Every structure is written in C-alpha cells, then in structure tokens.
GROMACS .gro file of C-alpha atoms in nm:
model
  494
    1MET     CA    1  -2.669  -3.214   0.212
    2SER     CA    2  -2.739  -3.406  -0.108
    3ASN     CA    3  -2.588  -3.353  -0.452
    4SER     CA    4  -2.919  -3.206  -0.570
    5ASP     CA    5  -2.864  -2.908  -0.337
    6LEU     CA    6  -2.561  -2.796  -0.540
    7PRO     CA    7  -2.508  -2.708  -0.908
    8LEU     CA    8  -2.523  -3.010  -1.136
    9ASP     CA    9  -2.175  -2.948  -1.277
   10LEU     CA   10  -2.006  -2.987  -0.937
   11PHE     CA   11  -1.879  -3.333  -0.850
   12ASP     CA   12  -1.777  -3.470  -0.512
   13LEU     CA   13  -1.409  -3.491  -0.602
   14ALA     CA   14  -1.329  -3.692  -0.288
   15SER     CA   15  -1.598  -3.958  -0.335
   16GLU     CA   16  -1.487  -4.318  -0.301
   17THR     CA   17  -1.679  -4.390  -0.623
   18LEU     CA   18  -1.422  -4.178  -0.808
   19GLY     CA   19  -1.127  -4.326  -0.621
   20GLY     CA   20  -1.104  -4.086  -0.328
   21THR     CA   21  -0.905  -4.234  -0.039
   22VAL     CA   22  -0.819  -4.141   0.319
   23LEU     CA   23  -0.447  -4.216   0.317
   24TRP     CA   24  -0.361  -4.139   0.679
   25ALA     CA   25  -0.502  -4.032   1.013
   26ASN     CA   26  -0.307  -3.975   1.330
   27ASP     CA   27  -0.586  -4.151   1.525
   28ASP     CA   28  -0.901  -4.343   1.433
   29PHE     CA   29  -0.948  -4.537   1.755
   30PHE     CA   30  -1.329  -4.544   1.766
   31ALA     CA   31  -1.425  -4.533   1.395
   32GLU     CA   32  -1.218  -4.594   1.084
   33LYS     CA   33  -1.092  -4.306   0.873
   34GLU     CA   34  -1.218  -4.478   0.554
   35ASN     CA   35  -1.577  -4.401   0.654
   36LEU     CA   36  -1.524  -4.031   0.581
   37LEU     CA   37  -1.562  -4.076   0.205
   38ARG     CA   38  -1.833  -4.342   0.190
   39ALA     CA   39  -2.079  -4.269  -0.090
   40ALA     CA   40  -2.381  -4.369   0.118
   41ALA     CA   41  -2.530  -4.130   0.372
   42PRO     CA   42  -2.424  -4.200   0.731
   43VAL     CA   43  -2.648  -4.424   0.940
   44TRP     CA   44  -2.717  -4.482   1.310
   45LYS     CA   45  -2.728  -4.830   1.462
   46GLU     CA   46  -2.884  -4.833   1.805
   47ASP     CA   47  -2.723  -5.059   2.065
   48VAL     CA   48  -2.440  -5.166   1.830
   49TYR     CA   49  -2.095  -5.163   1.993
   50THR     CA   50  -1.746  -5.280   1.902
   51ASP     CA   51  -1.474  -5.391   2.142
   52ARG     CA   52  -1.360  -5.025   2.149
   53GLY     CA   53  -1.695  -4.861   2.211
   54LYS     CA   54  -2.007  -4.741   2.031
   55TRP     CA   55  -2.017  -4.822   1.660
   56MET     CA   56  -2.020  -4.499   1.459
   57ASP     CA   57  -2.048  -4.440   1.086
   58GLY     CA   58  -1.764  -4.192   1.040
   59TRP     CA   59  -1.410  -4.113   1.147
   60GLU     CA   60  -1.372  -4.078   1.524
   61SER     CA   61  -1.057  -4.032   1.728
   62ARG     CA   62  -1.015  -4.106   2.098
   63ARG     CA   63  -1.054  -3.841   2.369
   64ARG     CA   64  -0.736  -3.634   2.366
   65ARG     CA   65  -0.558  -3.598   2.701
   66THR     CA   66  -0.254  -3.412   2.566
   67PRO     CA   67  -0.210  -3.081   2.381
   68GLY     CA   68  -0.264  -3.076   2.005
   69HIS     CA   69  -0.537  -3.189   1.767
   70ASP     CA   70  -0.620  -3.470   1.524
   71SER     CA   71  -0.593  -3.472   1.145
   72CYS     CA   72  -0.613  -3.690   0.836
   73ILE     CA   73  -0.491  -3.672   0.476
   74ILE     CA   74  -0.717  -3.742   0.177
   75ARG     CA   75  -0.625  -3.811  -0.183
   76LEU     CA   76  -0.899  -3.680  -0.410
   77GLY     CA   77  -1.041  -3.925  -0.660
   78VAL     CA   78  -1.025  -3.653  -0.927
   79PRO     CA   79  -0.794  -3.349  -0.901
   80GLY     CA   80  -0.974  -3.021  -0.948
   81THR     CA   81  -1.077  -2.680  -0.824
   82ILE     CA   82  -1.299  -2.671  -0.515
   83ALA     CA   83  -1.616  -2.465  -0.475
   84HIS     CA   84  -1.781  -2.605  -0.161
   85ILE     CA   85  -1.683  -2.839   0.122
   86VAL     CA   86  -1.942  -3.008   0.343
   87VAL     CA   87  -1.839  -3.136   0.686
   88ASP     CA   88  -2.111  -3.371   0.807
   89THR     CA   89  -2.126  -3.460   1.178
   90ALA     CA   90  -2.440  -3.675   1.146
   91PHE     CA   91  -2.511  -3.870   1.468
   92PHE     CA   92  -2.206  -3.722   1.641
   93ARG     CA   93  -2.388  -3.530   1.915
   94GLY     CA   94  -2.173  -3.537   2.227
   95ASN     CA   95  -1.852  -3.633   2.051
   96PHE     CA   96  -1.819  -3.396   1.755
   97PRO     CA   97  -1.512  -3.170   1.716
   98GLU     CA   98  -1.538  -2.815   1.840
   99SER     CA   99  -1.400  -2.685   1.508
  100CYS     CA  100  -1.212  -2.782   1.194
  101SER     CA  101  -0.981  -2.641   0.927
  102ILE     CA  102  -0.880  -2.770   0.584
  103GLU     CA  103  -0.566  -2.739   0.372
  104GLY     CA  104  -0.492  -2.853   0.018
  105CYS     CA  105  -0.186  -2.926  -0.194
  106ALA     CA  106  -0.093  -3.041  -0.543
  107MET     CA  107   0.127  -3.349  -0.549
  108SER     CA  108   0.170  -3.659  -0.760
  109PRO     CA  109  -0.124  -3.901  -0.720
  110GLU     CA  110   0.137  -4.157  -0.613
  111ALA     CA  111   0.283  -3.934  -0.339
  112SER     CA  112   0.351  -4.128  -0.019
  113VAL     CA  113   0.219  -4.035   0.322
  114GLU     CA  114   0.574  -3.945   0.424
  115GLU     CA  115   0.605  -3.707   0.129
  116LEU     CA  116   0.268  -3.548   0.205
  117LEU     CA  117   0.350  -3.500   0.571
  118ALA     CA  118   0.679  -3.336   0.474
  119CYS     CA  119   0.522  -3.116   0.202
  120GLU     CA  120   0.565  -2.743   0.267
  121ASP     CA  121   0.320  -2.629  -0.001
  122TRP     CA  122  -0.008  -2.685   0.183
  123VAL     CA  123  -0.256  -2.402   0.116
  124GLU     CA  124  -0.526  -2.303   0.365
  125LEU     CA  125  -0.868  -2.353   0.210
  126LEU     CA  126  -1.079  -2.322   0.524
  127GLU     CA  127  -0.965  -2.134   0.832
  128LYS     CA  128  -1.049  -2.274   1.174
  129SER     CA  129  -1.431  -2.286   1.177
  130VAL     CA  130  -1.686  -2.384   1.438
  131LEU     CA  131  -1.881  -2.711   1.397
  132GLN     CA  132  -2.214  -2.823   1.538
  133GLY     CA  133  -2.319  -3.172   1.637
  134HIS     CA  134  -2.539  -3.385   1.409
  135ASN     CA  135  -2.526  -3.120   1.138
  136GLN     CA  136  -2.406  -3.054   0.785
  137GLU     CA  137  -2.180  -2.750   0.767
  138ARG     CA  138  -2.135  -2.612   0.415
  139PHE     CA  139  -1.828  -2.397   0.357
  140PRO     CA  140  -1.780  -2.201   0.029
  141ILE     CA  141  -1.422  -2.213  -0.099
  142GLU     CA  142  -1.268  -1.935  -0.307
  143SER     CA  143  -0.959  -2.054  -0.492
  144ARG     CA  144  -0.857  -2.087  -0.855
  145LEU     CA  145  -0.606  -2.361  -0.766
  146ARG     CA  146  -0.614  -2.728  -0.858
  147PHE     CA  147  -0.576  -2.968  -0.566
  148THR     CA  148  -0.489  -3.337  -0.548
  149HIS     CA  149  -0.487  -3.387  -0.168
  150LEU     CA  150  -0.659  -3.236   0.134
  151ARG     CA  151  -0.568  -3.231   0.503
  152LEU     CA  152  -0.860  -3.212   0.746
  153HIS     CA  153  -0.781  -3.088   1.097
  154ILE     CA  154  -1.030  -3.137   1.381
  155TYR     CA  155  -0.993  -2.951   1.713
  156PRO     CA  156  -0.917  -3.105   1.948
  157ASP     CA  157  -1.065  -3.450   1.872
  158GLY     CA  158  -1.396  -3.624   1.802
  159GLY     CA  159  -1.594  -3.759   1.510
  160VAL     CA  160  -1.691  -3.654   1.158
  161ALA     CA  161  -1.932  -3.870   0.961
  162ARG     CA  162  -1.865  -3.758   0.604
  163LEU     CA  163  -1.653  -3.511   0.408
  164ARG     CA  164  -1.785  -3.394   0.071
  165VAL     CA  165  -1.561  -3.191  -0.160
  166TYR     CA  166  -1.765  -3.037  -0.442
  167GLY     CA  167  -1.577  -2.890  -0.734
  168ASN     CA  168  -1.481  -2.905  -1.100
  169PRO     CA  169  -1.236  -3.167  -1.227
  170VAL     CA  170  -0.922  -3.023  -1.390
  171PRO     CA  171  -0.751  -3.304  -1.582
  172ASP     CA  172  -0.387  -3.305  -1.686
  173PRO     CA  173  -0.382  -3.217  -2.059
  174GLN     CA  174  -0.094  -3.462  -2.110
  175ARG     CA  175  -0.342  -3.742  -2.032
  176ALA     CA  176  -0.607  -3.618  -2.275
  177ARG     CA  177  -0.428  -3.712  -2.597
  178GLY     CA  178  -0.565  -3.963  -2.848
  179THR     CA  179  -0.899  -4.134  -2.803
  180ILE     CA  180  -1.066  -4.057  -2.470
  181ASP     CA  181  -1.415  -4.057  -2.322
  182LEU     CA  182  -1.498  -3.693  -2.386
  183ALA     CA  183  -1.789  -3.701  -2.140
  184SER     CA  184  -1.607  -3.864  -1.849
  185VAL     CA  185  -1.580  -3.680  -1.520
  186LEU     CA  186  -1.211  -3.775  -1.526
  187GLN     CA  187  -1.168  -3.554  -1.832
  188GLY     CA  188  -1.387  -3.270  -1.703
  189GLY     CA  189  -1.724  -3.364  -1.853
  190ALA     CA  190  -2.030  -3.242  -1.663
  191THR     CA  191  -2.410  -3.261  -1.649
  192LEU     CA  192  -2.577  -2.922  -1.687
  193ALA     CA  193  -2.951  -2.995  -1.687
  194GLN     CA  194  -3.201  -3.281  -1.700
  195SER     CA  195  -3.574  -3.342  -1.710
  196ASP     CA  196  -3.582  -3.564  -1.400
  197MET     CA  197  -3.354  -3.774  -1.178
  198PHE     CA  198  -3.593  -3.908  -0.919
  199PHE     CA  199  -3.421  -4.242  -0.859
  200GLY     CA  200  -3.063  -4.181  -0.975
  201HIS     CA  201  -2.846  -3.873  -1.024
  202ALA     CA  202  -2.755  -3.769  -1.380
  203GLN     CA  203  -2.389  -3.732  -1.276
  204ASN     CA  204  -2.367  -4.110  -1.249
  205LEU     CA  205  -2.369  -4.127  -1.630
  206LEU     CA  206  -2.017  -3.983  -1.638
  207LYS     CA  207  -1.844  -4.201  -1.378
  208PRO     CA  208  -1.532  -4.391  -1.490
  209GLU     CA  209  -1.622  -4.744  -1.379
  210ARG     CA  210  -1.917  -4.951  -1.493
  211GLY     CA  211  -2.224  -4.916  -1.272
  212LYS     CA  212  -2.217  -5.121  -0.951
  213ASN     CA  213  -2.595  -5.162  -0.921
  214MET     CA  214  -2.924  -5.010  -1.033
  215GLY     CA  215  -2.877  -4.718  -0.795
  216ASP     CA  216  -2.551  -4.624  -0.966
  217GLY     CA  217  -2.702  -4.471  -1.278
  218TRP     CA  218  -2.943  -4.205  -1.403
  219GLU     CA  219  -3.305  -4.313  -1.352
  220THR     CA  220  -3.621  -4.107  -1.396
  221LYS     CA  221  -3.966  -4.161  -1.246
  222ARG     CA  222  -4.237  -4.344  -1.440
  223ARG     CA  223  -4.392  -4.108  -1.693
  224ARG     CA  224  -4.775  -4.104  -1.685
  225GLY     CA  225  -4.831  -3.864  -1.970
  226PRO     CA  226  -4.681  -3.764  -2.305
  227GLY     CA  227  -4.318  -3.660  -2.348
  228HIS     CA  228  -3.976  -3.806  -2.275
  229ASP     CA  229  -3.676  -3.755  -2.049
  230TRP     CA  230  -3.343  -3.595  -2.138
  231VAL     CA  231  -3.009  -3.484  -1.999
  232LEU     CA  232  -2.772  -3.209  -2.121
  233LEU     CA  233  -2.398  -3.280  -2.096
  234ARG     CA  234  -2.094  -3.058  -2.143
  235LEU     CA  235  -1.788  -3.236  -2.282
  236ALA     CA  236  -1.436  -3.194  -2.144
  237ASP     CA  237  -1.393  -2.945  -2.426
  238GLU     CA  238  -1.446  -2.929  -2.801
  239GLY     CA  239  -1.400  -3.272  -2.954
  240GLN     CA  240  -1.496  -3.503  -3.237
  241ILE     CA  241  -1.701  -3.808  -3.132
  242ASP     CA  242  -1.633  -4.138  -3.310
  243ARG     CA  243  -1.829  -4.387  -3.100
  244VAL     CA  244  -2.122  -4.368  -2.860
  245GLU     CA  245  -2.183  -4.618  -2.581
  246VAL     CA  246  -2.518  -4.622  -2.400
  247ASP     CA  247  -2.503  -4.876  -2.118
  248THR     CA  248  -2.821  -5.000  -1.943
  249HIS     CA  249  -2.620  -5.221  -1.706
  250HIS     CA  250  -2.843  -5.342  -1.416
  251PHE     CA  251  -3.155  -5.183  -1.568
  252LYS     CA  252  -3.369  -5.484  -1.660
  253GLY     CA  253  -3.735  -5.401  -1.605
  254ASN     CA  254  -3.695  -5.027  -1.620
  255TYR     CA  255  -3.466  -4.948  -1.913
  256PRO     CA  256  -3.582  -4.695  -2.175
  257ASP     CA  257  -3.738  -4.824  -2.494
  258ARG     CA  258  -3.529  -4.600  -2.722
  259PHE     CA  259  -3.272  -4.321  -2.718
  260SER     CA  260  -3.165  -4.030  -2.938
  261LEU     CA  261  -2.847  -3.821  -2.933
  262GLU     CA  262  -2.791  -3.461  -3.042
  263LEU     CA  263  -2.453  -3.289  -3.083
  264TYR     CA  264  -2.400  -2.914  -3.041
  265ASP     CA  265  -2.107  -2.676  -3.087
  266GLN     CA  266  -2.237  -2.455  -2.803
  267GLU     CA  267  -2.483  -2.490  -2.518
  268PRO     CA  268  -2.836  -2.518  -2.664
  269ASP     CA  269  -3.097  -2.262  -2.560
  270ASP     CA  270  -3.373  -2.522  -2.512
  271PRO     CA  271  -3.242  -2.874  -2.446
  272ALA     CA  272  -3.595  -2.994  -2.363
  273THR     CA  273  -3.700  -2.968  -2.729
  274PRO     CA  274  -3.549  -3.213  -2.984
  275ASN     CA  275  -3.347  -3.050  -3.262
  276PRO     CA  276  -3.348  -3.257  -3.583
  277LEU     CA  277  -3.063  -3.047  -3.727
  278THR     CA  278  -2.820  -3.172  -3.462
  279THR     CA  279  -2.950  -3.529  -3.418
  280VAL     CA  280  -2.689  -3.792  -3.509
  281ILE     CA  281  -2.867  -4.096  -3.358
  282GLU     CA  282  -3.245  -4.101  -3.381
  283HIS     CA  283  -3.479  -4.332  -3.187
  284ARG     CA  284  -3.237  -4.623  -3.153
  285LYS     CA  285  -3.385  -4.927  -2.972
  286LEU     CA  286  -3.240  -5.026  -2.636
  287GLN     CA  287  -3.219  -5.357  -2.453
  288ALA     CA  288  -3.202  -5.448  -2.088
  289HIS     CA  289  -2.868  -5.477  -1.907
  290THR     CA  290  -2.665  -5.413  -2.225
  291ALA     CA  291  -2.387  -5.185  -2.348
  292HIS     CA  292  -2.500  -5.047  -2.686
  293LEU     CA  293  -2.224  -4.926  -2.922
  294VAL     CA  294  -2.291  -4.695  -3.218
  295ASP     CA  295  -2.015  -4.571  -3.450
  296LEU     CA  296  -2.055  -4.219  -3.588
  297ALA     CA  297  -1.947  -4.104  -3.932
  298ALA     CA  298  -1.641  -3.879  -3.945
  299ASP     CA  299  -1.731  -3.515  -3.891
  300ASP     CA  300  -1.498  -3.218  -3.915
  301ASN     CA  301  -1.719  -3.011  -3.685
  302GLY     CA  302  -1.635  -2.990  -3.317
  303THR     CA  303  -1.883  -3.082  -3.043
  304THR     CA  304  -1.898  -2.916  -2.700
  305HIS     CA  305  -2.243  -3.022  -2.570
  306VAL     CA  306  -2.462  -3.330  -2.606
  307VAL     CA  307  -2.828  -3.401  -2.531
  308LEU     CA  308  -2.919  -3.763  -2.457
  309ARG     CA  309  -3.292  -3.834  -2.487
  310ILE     CA  310  -3.461  -4.148  -2.357
  311TYR     CA  311  -3.812  -4.257  -2.458
  312PRO     CA  312  -4.028  -4.242  -2.265
  313ASP     CA  313  -3.841  -4.280  -1.930
  314GLY     CA  314  -3.628  -4.524  -1.734
  315GLY     CA  315  -3.267  -4.578  -1.638
  316VAL     CA  316  -2.927  -4.559  -1.807
  317SER     CA  317  -2.613  -4.661  -1.622
  318ARG     CA  318  -2.337  -4.490  -1.824
  319LEU     CA  319  -2.290  -4.278  -2.136
  320ARG     CA  320  -1.950  -4.294  -2.307
  321LEU     CA  321  -1.860  -4.058  -2.590
  322TRP     CA  322  -1.534  -4.182  -2.738
  323GLY     CA  323  -1.335  -3.944  -2.955
  324GLN     CA  324  -1.051  -3.692  -2.970
  325LEU     CA  325  -1.021  -3.332  -2.862
  326THR     CA  326  -0.982  -3.085  -3.146
  327ASP     CA  327  -0.676  -2.859  -3.145
  328LEU     CA  328  -0.895  -2.585  -2.998
  329GLY     CA  329  -1.033  -2.821  -2.735
  330GLN     CA  330  -0.685  -2.939  -2.638
  331SER     CA  331  -0.564  -2.578  -2.602
  332GLU     CA  332  -0.866  -2.473  -2.396
  333LEU     CA  333  -0.822  -2.774  -2.167
  334ALA     CA  334  -0.453  -2.690  -2.122
  335LEU     CA  335  -0.536  -2.325  -2.052
  336ARG     CA  336  -0.777  -2.425  -1.773
  337TYR     CA  337  -0.508  -2.650  -1.630
  338LEU     CA  338  -0.247  -2.373  -1.650
  339ASN     CA  339  -0.478  -2.126  -1.477
  340ALA     CA  340  -0.534  -2.371  -1.190
  341LEU     CA  341  -0.167  -2.447  -1.124
  342HIS     CA  342  -0.004  -2.349  -0.798
  343ASP     CA  343   0.266  -2.084  -0.833
  344HIS     CA  344   0.555  -2.329  -0.794
  345GLU     CA  345   0.404  -2.563  -1.056
  346ALA     CA  346   0.342  -2.281  -1.303
  347ARG     CA  347   0.691  -2.141  -1.249
  348ALA     CA  348   0.846  -2.479  -1.329
  349MET     CA  349   0.642  -2.502  -1.649
  350PHE     CA  350   0.735  -2.150  -1.759
  351LEU     CA  351   1.104  -2.213  -1.682
  352SER     CA  352   1.091  -2.514  -1.916
  353CYS     CA  353   0.988  -2.269  -2.190
  354CYS     CA  354   1.236  -1.994  -2.099
  355GLY     CA  355   1.508  -2.024  -1.836
  356SER     CA  356   1.487  -1.666  -1.706
  357GLY     CA  357   1.365  -1.665  -1.347
  358ARG     CA  358   1.250  -1.304  -1.368
  359TRP     CA  359   1.047  -1.378  -1.682
  360ALA     CA  360   0.892  -1.691  -1.527
  361ASP     CA  361   0.802  -1.499  -1.210
  362GLY     CA  362   0.635  -1.233  -1.422
  363MET     CA  363   0.427  -1.496  -1.603
  364VAL     CA  364   0.319  -1.646  -1.270
  365ASP     CA  365   0.211  -1.302  -1.150
  366GLU     CA  366  -0.018  -1.272  -1.454
  367LEU     CA  367  -0.220  -1.586  -1.373
  368PRO     CA  368  -0.496  -1.652  -1.461
  369PHE     CA  369  -0.486  -1.583  -1.835
  370ALA     CA  370  -0.802  -1.503  -2.032
  371SER     CA  371  -0.691  -1.680  -2.349
  372PHE     CA  372  -0.404  -1.853  -2.525
  373ALA     CA  373  -0.348  -1.531  -2.720
  374ASP     CA  374  -0.296  -1.349  -2.391
  375VAL     CA  375  -0.036  -1.606  -2.282
  376ARG     CA  376   0.163  -1.543  -2.599
  377THR     CA  377   0.126  -1.164  -2.592
  378ILE     CA  378   0.224  -1.130  -2.226
  379ALA     CA  379   0.518  -1.368  -2.276
  380ASP     CA  380   0.661  -1.137  -2.541
  381GLN     CA  381   0.590  -0.823  -2.337
  382LEU     CA  382   0.769  -0.959  -2.029
  383TRP     CA  383   1.064  -1.083  -2.233
  384ALA     CA  384   1.106  -0.733  -2.377
  385GLN     CA  385   1.140  -0.599  -2.020
  386VAL     CA  386   1.424  -0.823  -1.897
  387ASP     CA  387   1.788  -0.713  -1.881
  388ASP     CA  388   2.104  -0.879  -2.008
  389ASP     CA  389   2.155  -1.079  -1.689
  390ASP     CA  390   1.809  -1.231  -1.733
  391ARG     CA  391   1.878  -1.306  -2.099
  392LEU     CA  392   2.207  -1.478  -2.017
  393GLU     CA  393   2.031  -1.683  -1.749
  394ALA     CA  394   1.783  -1.802  -2.012
  395PHE     CA  395   2.065  -1.885  -2.256
  396ARG     CA  396   2.237  -2.099  -1.992
  397ALA     CA  397   1.927  -2.320  -1.967
  398HIS     CA  398   1.989  -2.451  -2.322
  399PRO     CA  399   2.221  -2.733  -2.423
  400ARG     CA  400   2.474  -2.659  -2.693
  401ILE     CA  401   2.354  -2.711  -3.048
  402GLY     CA  402   2.417  -3.074  -3.135
  403ALA     CA  403   2.427  -3.189  -2.771
  404THR     CA  404   2.235  -3.507  -2.689
  405ALA     CA  405   2.148  -3.425  -2.328
  406GLY     CA  406   2.053  -3.132  -2.108
  407GLY     CA  407   1.807  -2.849  -2.141
  408SER     CA  408   1.429  -2.874  -2.114
  409ARG     CA  409   1.211  -3.167  -2.220
  410TRP     CA  410   1.173  -3.015  -2.567
  411SER     CA  411   1.543  -2.963  -2.640
  412SER     CA  412   1.616  -3.303  -2.795
  413GLY     CA  413   1.328  -3.274  -3.039
  414GLU     CA  414   1.420  -2.918  -3.135
  415GLN     CA  415   1.778  -3.020  -3.210
  416ALA     CA  416   1.699  -3.351  -3.377
  417ALA     CA  417   1.835  -3.248  -3.717
  418ALA     CA  418   2.162  -3.119  -3.577
  419ALA     CA  419   2.208  -3.427  -3.358
  420THR     CA  420   2.165  -3.677  -3.643
  421THR     CA  421   2.415  -3.531  -3.886
  422SER     CA  422   2.750  -3.692  -3.974
  423ASP     CA  423   3.043  -3.719  -3.731
  424ASP     CA  424   3.248  -3.470  -3.936
  425ALA     CA  425   2.963  -3.219  -3.940
  426ARG     CA  426   2.911  -3.256  -3.565
  427GLU     CA  427   3.282  -3.200  -3.506
  428ALA     CA  428   3.277  -2.885  -3.720
  429LEU     CA  429   2.969  -2.764  -3.532
  430ALA     CA  430   3.139  -2.831  -3.197
  431GLN     CA  431   3.444  -2.628  -3.300
  432LEU     CA  432   3.224  -2.337  -3.410
  433ASN     CA  433   3.034  -2.362  -3.081
  434ASP     CA  434   3.360  -2.339  -2.888
  435ALA     CA  435   3.472  -2.038  -3.088
  436TYR     CA  436   3.136  -1.867  -3.034
  437PHE     CA  437   3.144  -1.931  -2.659
  438ASP     CA  438   3.506  -1.818  -2.625
  439LYS     CA  439   3.423  -1.488  -2.795
  440HIS     CA  440   3.083  -1.406  -2.644
  441GLY     CA  441   3.077  -1.593  -2.311
  442PHE     CA  442   2.748  -1.775  -2.378
  443ILE     CA  443   2.639  -2.059  -2.607
  444PHE     CA  444   2.498  -2.007  -2.954
  445ILE     CA  445   2.116  -1.974  -2.939
  446ILE     CA  446   1.900  -2.046  -3.240
  447CYS     CA  447   1.543  -2.163  -3.286
  448ALA     CA  448   1.640  -2.491  -3.453
  449THR     CA  449   1.287  -2.626  -3.507
  450GLY     CA  450   1.243  -2.702  -3.877
  451LYS     CA  451   1.605  -2.622  -3.962
  452THR     CA  452   1.857  -2.864  -4.110
  453ALA     CA  453   2.205  -2.916  -3.969
  454GLY     CA  454   2.335  -2.714  -4.265
  455ASP     CA  455   2.101  -2.425  -4.182
  456VAL     CA  456   2.222  -2.419  -3.823
  457GLN     CA  457   2.589  -2.435  -3.919
  458ALA     CA  458   2.547  -2.157  -4.176
  459ALA     CA  459   2.378  -1.932  -3.918
  460LEU     CA  460   2.654  -2.004  -3.666
  461GLU     CA  461   2.925  -1.923  -3.919
  462GLN     CA  462   2.747  -1.598  -4.003
  463ARG     CA  463   2.691  -1.487  -3.642
  464VAL     CA  464   3.016  -1.592  -3.474
  465GLY     CA  465   3.191  -1.280  -3.599
  466ASN     CA  466   2.932  -1.033  -3.462
  467THR     CA  467   2.993  -0.819  -3.156
  468THR     CA  468   2.869  -0.957  -2.825
  469GLU     CA  469   2.614  -0.676  -2.798
  470VAL     CA  470   2.466  -0.771  -3.136
  471GLU     CA  471   2.470  -1.141  -3.043
  472ILE     CA  472   2.283  -1.085  -2.717
  473PHE     CA  473   2.019  -0.909  -2.925
  474ASN     CA  474   2.013  -1.189  -3.185
  475ALA     CA  475   2.004  -1.465  -2.923
  476ALA     CA  476   1.725  -1.289  -2.734
  477ALA     CA  477   1.517  -1.277  -3.053
  478GLU     CA  478   1.577  -1.650  -3.108
  479GLN     CA  479   1.485  -1.717  -2.744
  480ALA     CA  480   1.154  -1.536  -2.797
  481LEU     CA  481   1.077  -1.769  -3.090
  482ILE     CA  482   1.173  -2.076  -2.886
  483THR     CA  483   0.956  -1.963  -2.596
  484GLN     CA  484   0.654  -1.915  -2.819
  485LEU     CA  485   0.698  -2.257  -2.979
  486ARG     CA  486   0.728  -2.427  -2.642
  487LEU     CA  487   0.424  -2.248  -2.501
  488THR     CA  488   0.226  -2.358  -2.806
  489LYS     CA  489   0.345  -2.717  -2.770
  490TRP     CA  490   0.251  -2.721  -2.402
  491LEU     CA  491  -0.095  -2.577  -2.465
  492GLN     CA  492  -0.148  -2.844  -2.734
  493GLY     CA  493  -0.062  -3.118  -2.488
  494ASN     CA  494   0.276  -3.205  -2.642
   0.00000   0.00000   0.00000
C-alpha cells in the first residue's frame, strides 16, 4: 500500500525518514529488525543468501521450538494519534506469521528498552489478527490517544517486511513556543490537496531534514499545456509567518521557474485558482539546487492554510514557513494535545492545576473537550461538586505562602512577590501562617498572582480570625481562581 492510497494528511509516523526506530526485538536471527521501517518498498533478491540463510528484506525471527511468540518495540519518529496500520508481508510466503497484534504506549522519547519492557500502560490497538503471506494487511485503528511507542507481536514467529503507521502528529505544546516551522510535520502541519505528485509525494515538503536526493521532494510531471501546479497546506495551527523558505535542493534540471504563495485564515474553497487578495509572494524566480529565503512584512492576521504555486511545473524539496503561533493557535494546539493524552497523563496534568484527586478524575472522565471554554466551565462545575475532604486534599498540594519549594510547577511564579519581600516581612508572614494553620488545620490559600506581599499579608490578617467553615469556603473560592489560571497557562504553553 502506498501513501497515495490514504488521505494526504496522514503521515507514516514510524517512518525512518522521520526518525522512527526499532529499539528492540527478542529475535531477528534471519533478517534485521531495522528493516521494518525502511522508507523504500521491500525487494526480493533471487539466489542471495547470508551465512544464516536466505536474505530477506524485513524482520524475520528463527523458527520457534518453544512456547511463546516473538515481538519488537518501535519508537515512532513523530508522536501522534493513529488511524491506520499496514502490516506488509511482501515476499514472506512460507515464513510469514500466522497472526499479529499491536500495542501502544506514551513514554518519554528517551525511554530505555528496560523501561519500555517494564511499562504497565500498554494499550491494545490491534487485537490478535490473521495475516496472509506476501500481502499488505490494512487495519483501521480507533483511538483518540497519542502514542510514542508501539509493540508489535507476531504469532508464533516468522517475517514481516514493513510496518506503516499512518496517523496525525500531535506535538507537545511546550515545544511549540517561539519561532518554529509552522508547516513542519513535527509541529502537526499537513498537506491537504495538490494538482499532481507524479514523481514525488507532496508530504515530503514538510519533512524536518533537508532532502536526501531528488526523490525526497514534491515533483510533478512535465506540463504539456497551459496552467501550473499547486499544493494546499494546513499549518500546525493559526500562526503568523515571518520568513518563507522554498528549497529546490537536488532539483537541477527540473526545478520550477517561479513560485507564488498565498496565505489564508481558513481552508480555501478552490485552491486550484490563484487568489490575488491573499497572495503575499507573487511570481518569485527560482534557481536550481538552492534554498530561497523571503522575509514577510509583519501582519497581525493569523494564517491557518497556505497555497504554494509553482510555474509551470517541476520539483521542490522543502517548504519552511517560519513564524510563531498566535495565542489562539497555541491554545488550539494544546487542546488537541490534552484530548490525546492517556488517562494517567491527563490526571497528572490536572492534579498540577488542582490537587483534588476526585476533581482530577472527573476532568479525565470528561475527555475529550470540545473547546477551551468547555475545559474551564467543566472545571468549575466539578469543583462545585466536591466535598470538604476533597477541598482539604487540594489545599494540601500547595506550599505555604512565602515558601521557596514545594507545590506544582507554577507555585514559585505565583508566589514570587511574597518570596522576594524583606526578611522581617517574611517572618511576620510565617507567624501569621502558623496562627492560621493552628486555628483552621490547613494552610492559608490565596490566588497570589498579581498580588504584592502587602496584599497577601493584609488578606491573611483579615481572614485568620474567620471561622473554619467560612475559611474552607474562602479557600475553595481562591482554589477555583488558581485552577483557572493554571489551566489557562497550560493551554497557552506556559
């Protein structure tokens, strides 16, 4: 199965060209595990043998003489959600596995084989399914989750030529701050449509590394009539483009004569027809085997889609669109990431915003969220439903006002003003904290963001004399404010 058989916006997340790697296999006696992710289609070499047997272009284990089955672990080149998996047994006719199954997990990209083998959070993506020899088996996958690693099981043994994992990249919003390539597959950019890609797939434009050869780019057939070629791209999310890079690397006798670029704030109805109202670069000359850089004037408008036009035809290796996500784009990217988190990952994030386990579990149960507004609304609704034990649990997750350690990753920034005051003021604050705790049995909770040390001390002096019932109510209201601020910070990539 070729890429052209699947939607344009699906990438092979496991491809070696994106950094996909087979980290481990329990057995690859006849053919190396690394072959599984080769970008090239598998080949057959008649009468070619190694010192272990017939040369095969794939991963092949020895004949199993004991109970059990064989497996391997793959680190995806780009983490993302998975829509289709293709298990290709090309040229494995009498030595293919009887069946296979696939699991996925979300771990650090640097996770060791030992950590992956010990991981207890593997999720079944494909139940045990029958395979055929010398065949491409396509399996649809239904999961909202983001995966970083896969584990392929083959039963009981045998050979698989290639594994293709088609899906949508889901980048970490923490890595999308500042200037980035808004079109890159690593950030979630995608190709949606094109006029032609006879010699080279349009997806190649968005790969992270510079093109390896002329086949590693977007190349159209020779045009014998009027017109021009074009490709429609969707950016990672709404952004502002500062610099455009059109790279004709390796295209020497077949590069386009000129290019144009159009920017849109939504997907255009007819990308085949040039739109002068959205054109920011018009009929710029190109050269062979050259990276062309064009700076764009500052523009307050956000861009979500781009049409690259080449005149009349030819090949382009890469398109880079350097810029920054807008606040809306950053939030939308973070929302997609949140909605793709595994339950244990989402729970940890929610607990960093509010330390109530019951509240965090309720937020996890609500996944996926339709919008950022829904996240905020549901957060308040669930907080209103917790009891005093849940509130006290959340209060215990905070450091004392003025403390320099403890709490969530946002605590130090929230308490910056209180922590930088004078020694005398900190001592007075500490004494008030002690008095508050001795009376109420929990620490003083206040949304300190934007408040001075004097503001905090005045509020503490005012509230220390209240009844505990009133203070649980007051602290719960402050916790609601803190939770909302932290959710907003997280969705903005902070």
